[in-house]
PDB file of C-alpha atoms in Angstrom:
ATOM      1  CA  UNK E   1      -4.649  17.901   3.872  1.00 81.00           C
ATOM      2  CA  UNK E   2      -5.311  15.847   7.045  1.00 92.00           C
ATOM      3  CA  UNK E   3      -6.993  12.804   5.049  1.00 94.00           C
ATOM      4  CA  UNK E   4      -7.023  11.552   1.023  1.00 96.00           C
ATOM      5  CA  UNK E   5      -9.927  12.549  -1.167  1.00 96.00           C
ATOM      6  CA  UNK E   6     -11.042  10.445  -3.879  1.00 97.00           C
ATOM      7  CA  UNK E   7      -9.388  12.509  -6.514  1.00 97.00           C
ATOM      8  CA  UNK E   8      -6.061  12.316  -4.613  1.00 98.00           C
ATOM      9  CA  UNK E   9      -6.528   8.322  -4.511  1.00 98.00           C
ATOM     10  CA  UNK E  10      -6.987   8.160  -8.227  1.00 98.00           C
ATOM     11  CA  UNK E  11      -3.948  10.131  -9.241  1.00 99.00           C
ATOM     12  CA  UNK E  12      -2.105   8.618  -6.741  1.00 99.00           C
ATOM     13  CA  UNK E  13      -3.655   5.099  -8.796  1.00 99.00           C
ATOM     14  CA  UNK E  14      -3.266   6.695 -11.893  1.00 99.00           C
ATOM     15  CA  UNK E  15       0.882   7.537 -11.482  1.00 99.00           C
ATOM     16  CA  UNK E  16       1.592   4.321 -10.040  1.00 99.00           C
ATOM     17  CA  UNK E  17       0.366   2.871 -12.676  1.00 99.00           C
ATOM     18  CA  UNK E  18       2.068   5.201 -14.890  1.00 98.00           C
ATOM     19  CA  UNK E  19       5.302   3.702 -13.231  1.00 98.00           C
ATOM     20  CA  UNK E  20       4.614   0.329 -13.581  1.00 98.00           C
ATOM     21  CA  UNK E  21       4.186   0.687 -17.326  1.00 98.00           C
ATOM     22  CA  UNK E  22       7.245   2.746 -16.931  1.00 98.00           C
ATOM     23  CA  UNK E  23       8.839  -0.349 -15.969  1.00 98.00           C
ATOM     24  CA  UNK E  24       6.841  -2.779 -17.576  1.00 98.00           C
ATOM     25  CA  UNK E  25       5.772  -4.405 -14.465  1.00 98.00           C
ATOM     26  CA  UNK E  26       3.137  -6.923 -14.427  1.00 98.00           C
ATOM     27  CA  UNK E  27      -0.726  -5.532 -14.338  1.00 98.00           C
ATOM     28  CA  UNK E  28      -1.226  -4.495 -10.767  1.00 99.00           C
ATOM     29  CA  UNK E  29      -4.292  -3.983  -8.225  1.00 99.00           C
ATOM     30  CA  UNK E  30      -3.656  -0.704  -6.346  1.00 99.00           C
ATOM     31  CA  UNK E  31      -5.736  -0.364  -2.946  1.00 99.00           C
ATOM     32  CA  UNK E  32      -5.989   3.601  -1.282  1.00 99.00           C
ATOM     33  CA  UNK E  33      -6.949   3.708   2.394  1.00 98.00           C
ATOM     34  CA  UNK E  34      -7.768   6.993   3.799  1.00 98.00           C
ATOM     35  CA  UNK E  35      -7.471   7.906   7.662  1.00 97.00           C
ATOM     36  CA  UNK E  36      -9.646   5.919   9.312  1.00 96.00           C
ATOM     37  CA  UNK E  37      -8.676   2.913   7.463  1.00 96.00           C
ATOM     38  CA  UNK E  38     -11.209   2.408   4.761  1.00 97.00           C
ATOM     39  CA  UNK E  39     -11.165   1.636   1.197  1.00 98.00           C
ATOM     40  CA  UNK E  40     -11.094   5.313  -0.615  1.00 98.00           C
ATOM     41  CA  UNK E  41     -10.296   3.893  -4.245  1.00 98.00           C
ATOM     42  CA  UNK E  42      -8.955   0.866  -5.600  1.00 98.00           C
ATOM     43  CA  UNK E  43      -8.500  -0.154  -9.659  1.00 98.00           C
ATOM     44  CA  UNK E  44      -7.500  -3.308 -10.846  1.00 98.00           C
ATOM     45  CA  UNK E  45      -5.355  -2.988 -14.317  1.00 98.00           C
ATOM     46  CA  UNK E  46      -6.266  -5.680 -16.754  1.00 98.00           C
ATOM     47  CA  UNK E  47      -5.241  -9.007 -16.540  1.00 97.00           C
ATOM     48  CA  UNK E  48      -4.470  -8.940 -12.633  1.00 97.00           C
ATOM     49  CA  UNK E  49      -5.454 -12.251 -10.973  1.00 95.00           C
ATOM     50  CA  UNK E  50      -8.765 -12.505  -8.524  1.00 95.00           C
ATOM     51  CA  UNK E  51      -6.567 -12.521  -5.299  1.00 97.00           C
ATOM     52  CA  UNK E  52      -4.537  -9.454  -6.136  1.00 98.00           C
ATOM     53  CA  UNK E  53      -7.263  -7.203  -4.422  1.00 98.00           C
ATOM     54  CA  UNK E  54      -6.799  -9.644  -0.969  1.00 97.00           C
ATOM     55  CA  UNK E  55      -2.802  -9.146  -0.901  1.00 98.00           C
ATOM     56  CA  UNK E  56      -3.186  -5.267  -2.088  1.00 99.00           C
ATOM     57  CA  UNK E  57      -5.504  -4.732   0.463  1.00 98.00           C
ATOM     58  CA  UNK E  58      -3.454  -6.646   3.295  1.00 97.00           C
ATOM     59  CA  UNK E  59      -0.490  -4.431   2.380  1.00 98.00           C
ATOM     60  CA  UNK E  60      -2.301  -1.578   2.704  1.00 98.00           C
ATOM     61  CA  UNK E  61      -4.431  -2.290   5.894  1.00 97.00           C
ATOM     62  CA  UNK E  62      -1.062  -3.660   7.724  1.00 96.00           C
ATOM     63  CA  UNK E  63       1.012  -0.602   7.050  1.00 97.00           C
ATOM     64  CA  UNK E  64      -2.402   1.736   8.189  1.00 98.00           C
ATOM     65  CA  UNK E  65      -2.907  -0.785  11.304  1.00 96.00           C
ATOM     66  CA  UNK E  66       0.415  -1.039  12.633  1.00 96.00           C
ATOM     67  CA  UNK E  67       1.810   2.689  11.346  1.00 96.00           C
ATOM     68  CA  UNK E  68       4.459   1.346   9.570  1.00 96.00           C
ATOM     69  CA  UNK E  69       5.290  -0.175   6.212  1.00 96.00           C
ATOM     70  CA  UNK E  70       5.055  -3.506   5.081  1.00 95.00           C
ATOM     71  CA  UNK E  71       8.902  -3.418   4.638  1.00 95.00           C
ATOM     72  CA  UNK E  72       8.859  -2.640   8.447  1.00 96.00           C
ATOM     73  CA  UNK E  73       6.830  -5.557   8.758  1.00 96.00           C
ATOM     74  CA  UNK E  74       8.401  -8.171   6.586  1.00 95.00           C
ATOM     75  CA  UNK E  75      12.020  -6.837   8.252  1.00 95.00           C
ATOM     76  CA  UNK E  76       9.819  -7.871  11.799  1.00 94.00           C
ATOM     77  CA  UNK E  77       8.191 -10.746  10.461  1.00 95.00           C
ATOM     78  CA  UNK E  78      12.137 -11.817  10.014  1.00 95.00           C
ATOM     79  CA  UNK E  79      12.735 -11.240  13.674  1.00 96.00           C
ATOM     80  CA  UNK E  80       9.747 -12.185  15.289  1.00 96.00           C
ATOM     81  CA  UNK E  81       7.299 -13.701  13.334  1.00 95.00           C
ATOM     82  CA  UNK E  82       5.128 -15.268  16.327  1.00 95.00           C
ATOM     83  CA  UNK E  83       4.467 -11.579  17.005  1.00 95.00           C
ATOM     84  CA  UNK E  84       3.274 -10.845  12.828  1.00 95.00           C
ATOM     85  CA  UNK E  85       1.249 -14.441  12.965  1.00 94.00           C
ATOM     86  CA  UNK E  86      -0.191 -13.145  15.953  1.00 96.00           C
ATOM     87  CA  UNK E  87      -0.893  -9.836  14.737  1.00 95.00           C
ATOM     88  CA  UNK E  88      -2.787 -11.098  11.487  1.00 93.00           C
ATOM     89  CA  UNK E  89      -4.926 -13.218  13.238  1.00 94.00           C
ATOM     90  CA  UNK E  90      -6.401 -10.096  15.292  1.00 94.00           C
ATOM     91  CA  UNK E  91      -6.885  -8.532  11.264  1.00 92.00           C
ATOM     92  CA  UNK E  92      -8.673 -11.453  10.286  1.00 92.00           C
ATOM     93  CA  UNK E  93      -5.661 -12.242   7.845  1.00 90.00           C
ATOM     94  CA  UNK E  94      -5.448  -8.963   6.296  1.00 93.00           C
ATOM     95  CA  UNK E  95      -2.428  -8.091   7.049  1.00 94.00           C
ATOM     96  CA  UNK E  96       0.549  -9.176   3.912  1.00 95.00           C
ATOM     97  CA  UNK E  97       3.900  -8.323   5.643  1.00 95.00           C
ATOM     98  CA  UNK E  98       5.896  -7.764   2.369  1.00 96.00           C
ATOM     99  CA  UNK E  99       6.934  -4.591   0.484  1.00 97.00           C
ATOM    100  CA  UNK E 100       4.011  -2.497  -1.175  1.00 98.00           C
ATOM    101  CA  UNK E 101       2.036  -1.329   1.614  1.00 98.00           C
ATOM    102  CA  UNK E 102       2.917   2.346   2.097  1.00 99.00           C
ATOM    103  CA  UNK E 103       1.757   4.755   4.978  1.00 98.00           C
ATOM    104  CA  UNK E 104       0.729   8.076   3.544  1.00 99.00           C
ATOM    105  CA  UNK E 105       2.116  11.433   4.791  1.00 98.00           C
ATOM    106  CA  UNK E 106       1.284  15.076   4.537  1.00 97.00           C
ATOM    107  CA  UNK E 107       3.492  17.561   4.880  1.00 96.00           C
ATOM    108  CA  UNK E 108       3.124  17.751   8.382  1.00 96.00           C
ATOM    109  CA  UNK E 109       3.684  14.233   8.857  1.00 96.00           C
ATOM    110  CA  UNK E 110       0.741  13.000  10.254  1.00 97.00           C
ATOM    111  CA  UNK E 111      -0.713   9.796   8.205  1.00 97.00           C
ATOM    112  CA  UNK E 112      -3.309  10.327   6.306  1.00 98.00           C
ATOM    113  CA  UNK E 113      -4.110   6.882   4.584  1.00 98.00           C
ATOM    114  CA  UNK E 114      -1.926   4.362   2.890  1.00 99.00           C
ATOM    115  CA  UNK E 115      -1.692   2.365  -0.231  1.00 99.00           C
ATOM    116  CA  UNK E 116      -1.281  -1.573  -0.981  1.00 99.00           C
ATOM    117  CA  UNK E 117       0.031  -2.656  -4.558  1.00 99.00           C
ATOM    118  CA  UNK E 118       0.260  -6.113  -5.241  1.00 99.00           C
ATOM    119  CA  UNK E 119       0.591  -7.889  -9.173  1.00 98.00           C
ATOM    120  CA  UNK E 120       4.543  -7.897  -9.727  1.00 98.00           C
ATOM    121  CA  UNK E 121       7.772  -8.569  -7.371  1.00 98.00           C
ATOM    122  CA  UNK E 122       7.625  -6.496  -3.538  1.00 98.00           C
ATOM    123  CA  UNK E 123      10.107  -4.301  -4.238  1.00 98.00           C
ATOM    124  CA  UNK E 124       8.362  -3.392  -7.676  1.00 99.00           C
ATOM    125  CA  UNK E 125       5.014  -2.904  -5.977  1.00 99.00           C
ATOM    126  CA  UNK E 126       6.646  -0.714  -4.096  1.00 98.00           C
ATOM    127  CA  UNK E 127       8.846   1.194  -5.936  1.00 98.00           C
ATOM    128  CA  UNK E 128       5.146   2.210  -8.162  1.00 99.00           C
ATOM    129  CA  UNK E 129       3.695   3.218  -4.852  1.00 99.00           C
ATOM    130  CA  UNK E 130       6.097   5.699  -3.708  1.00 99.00           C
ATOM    131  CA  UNK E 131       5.902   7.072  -7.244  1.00 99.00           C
ATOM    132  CA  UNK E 132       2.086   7.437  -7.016  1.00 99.00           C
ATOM    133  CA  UNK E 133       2.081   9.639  -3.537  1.00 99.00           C
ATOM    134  CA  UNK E 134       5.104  11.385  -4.781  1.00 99.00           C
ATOM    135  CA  UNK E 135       3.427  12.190  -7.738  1.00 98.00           C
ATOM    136  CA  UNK E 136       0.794  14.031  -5.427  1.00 98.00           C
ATOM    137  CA  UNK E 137       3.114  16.024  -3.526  1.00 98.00           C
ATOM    138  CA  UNK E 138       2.580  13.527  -0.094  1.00 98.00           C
ATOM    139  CA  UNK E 139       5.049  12.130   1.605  1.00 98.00           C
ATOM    140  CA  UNK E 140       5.711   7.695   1.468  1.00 98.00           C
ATOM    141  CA  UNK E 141       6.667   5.951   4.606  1.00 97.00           C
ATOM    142  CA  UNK E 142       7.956   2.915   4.091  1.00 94.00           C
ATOM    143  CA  UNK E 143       9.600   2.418   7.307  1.00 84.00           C
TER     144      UNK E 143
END
């Protein structure tokens, strides 16, 4: 699989938010990019707030941008965050450098999209994402 079909982005949707029932997480917005960067799926679970689709999608678009996950960025925002600040302002603001923005691997490890969750804690957003492309036999990036 060099890129994610819609099916694949909706079961990868689907498990994560399997998981964050799982763990009774918040309701979360889940955001699928394929390989060029576009919006492939995205489903808001009842209840989420109007700007969860912004920060989902910022996760996701940073991680697919910069080709690294938005734990990557949030441990560089630490370090240099001139360099993030300058970086968003080229995205127009959409990129969110905290956990929940996953690249998306096949199993030859090329990327082949990425995902953005946003609606609970970081680490939770994350933790539903890496269950969601698991779930789908695809490798999550984080790093």
């Amino acid at each position: 699989m060099n890129n994610i079909d819609k099916t694949t982005a909706q079961k990868i949707i689907e498990k994560s938010f399997e998981k964050g029932r799982e763990l009774k997480l918040n309701p979360l917005m889940v955001v699928v990019l394929d390989n060029r960067g576009a919006v492939k799926a995205c489903v808001a679970e009842d209840g989420t707030s109007p700007l969860r689709f912004s920060i989902a999608y910022g996760k996701a678009n940073g991680a697919f941008q910069m080709g690294m996950g938005s734990r990557a960025l949030f441990n560089r925002a630490e370090q240099q965050a001139y360099f993030i600040n300058a970086v968003n302002a080229l995205t127009d603001g959409n990129l969110v450098p905290v956990p929940g923005g996953i690249l998306i691997r096949n199993n030859n490890k090329d990327i082949i999209g990425s995902i953005g969750i946003s609606g609970d804690t970081s680490d939770n957003d994350e933790s539903a994402a890496i269950y969601g492309i698991e779930s789908v036999n695809l490798i999550p990036d984080i790093g």
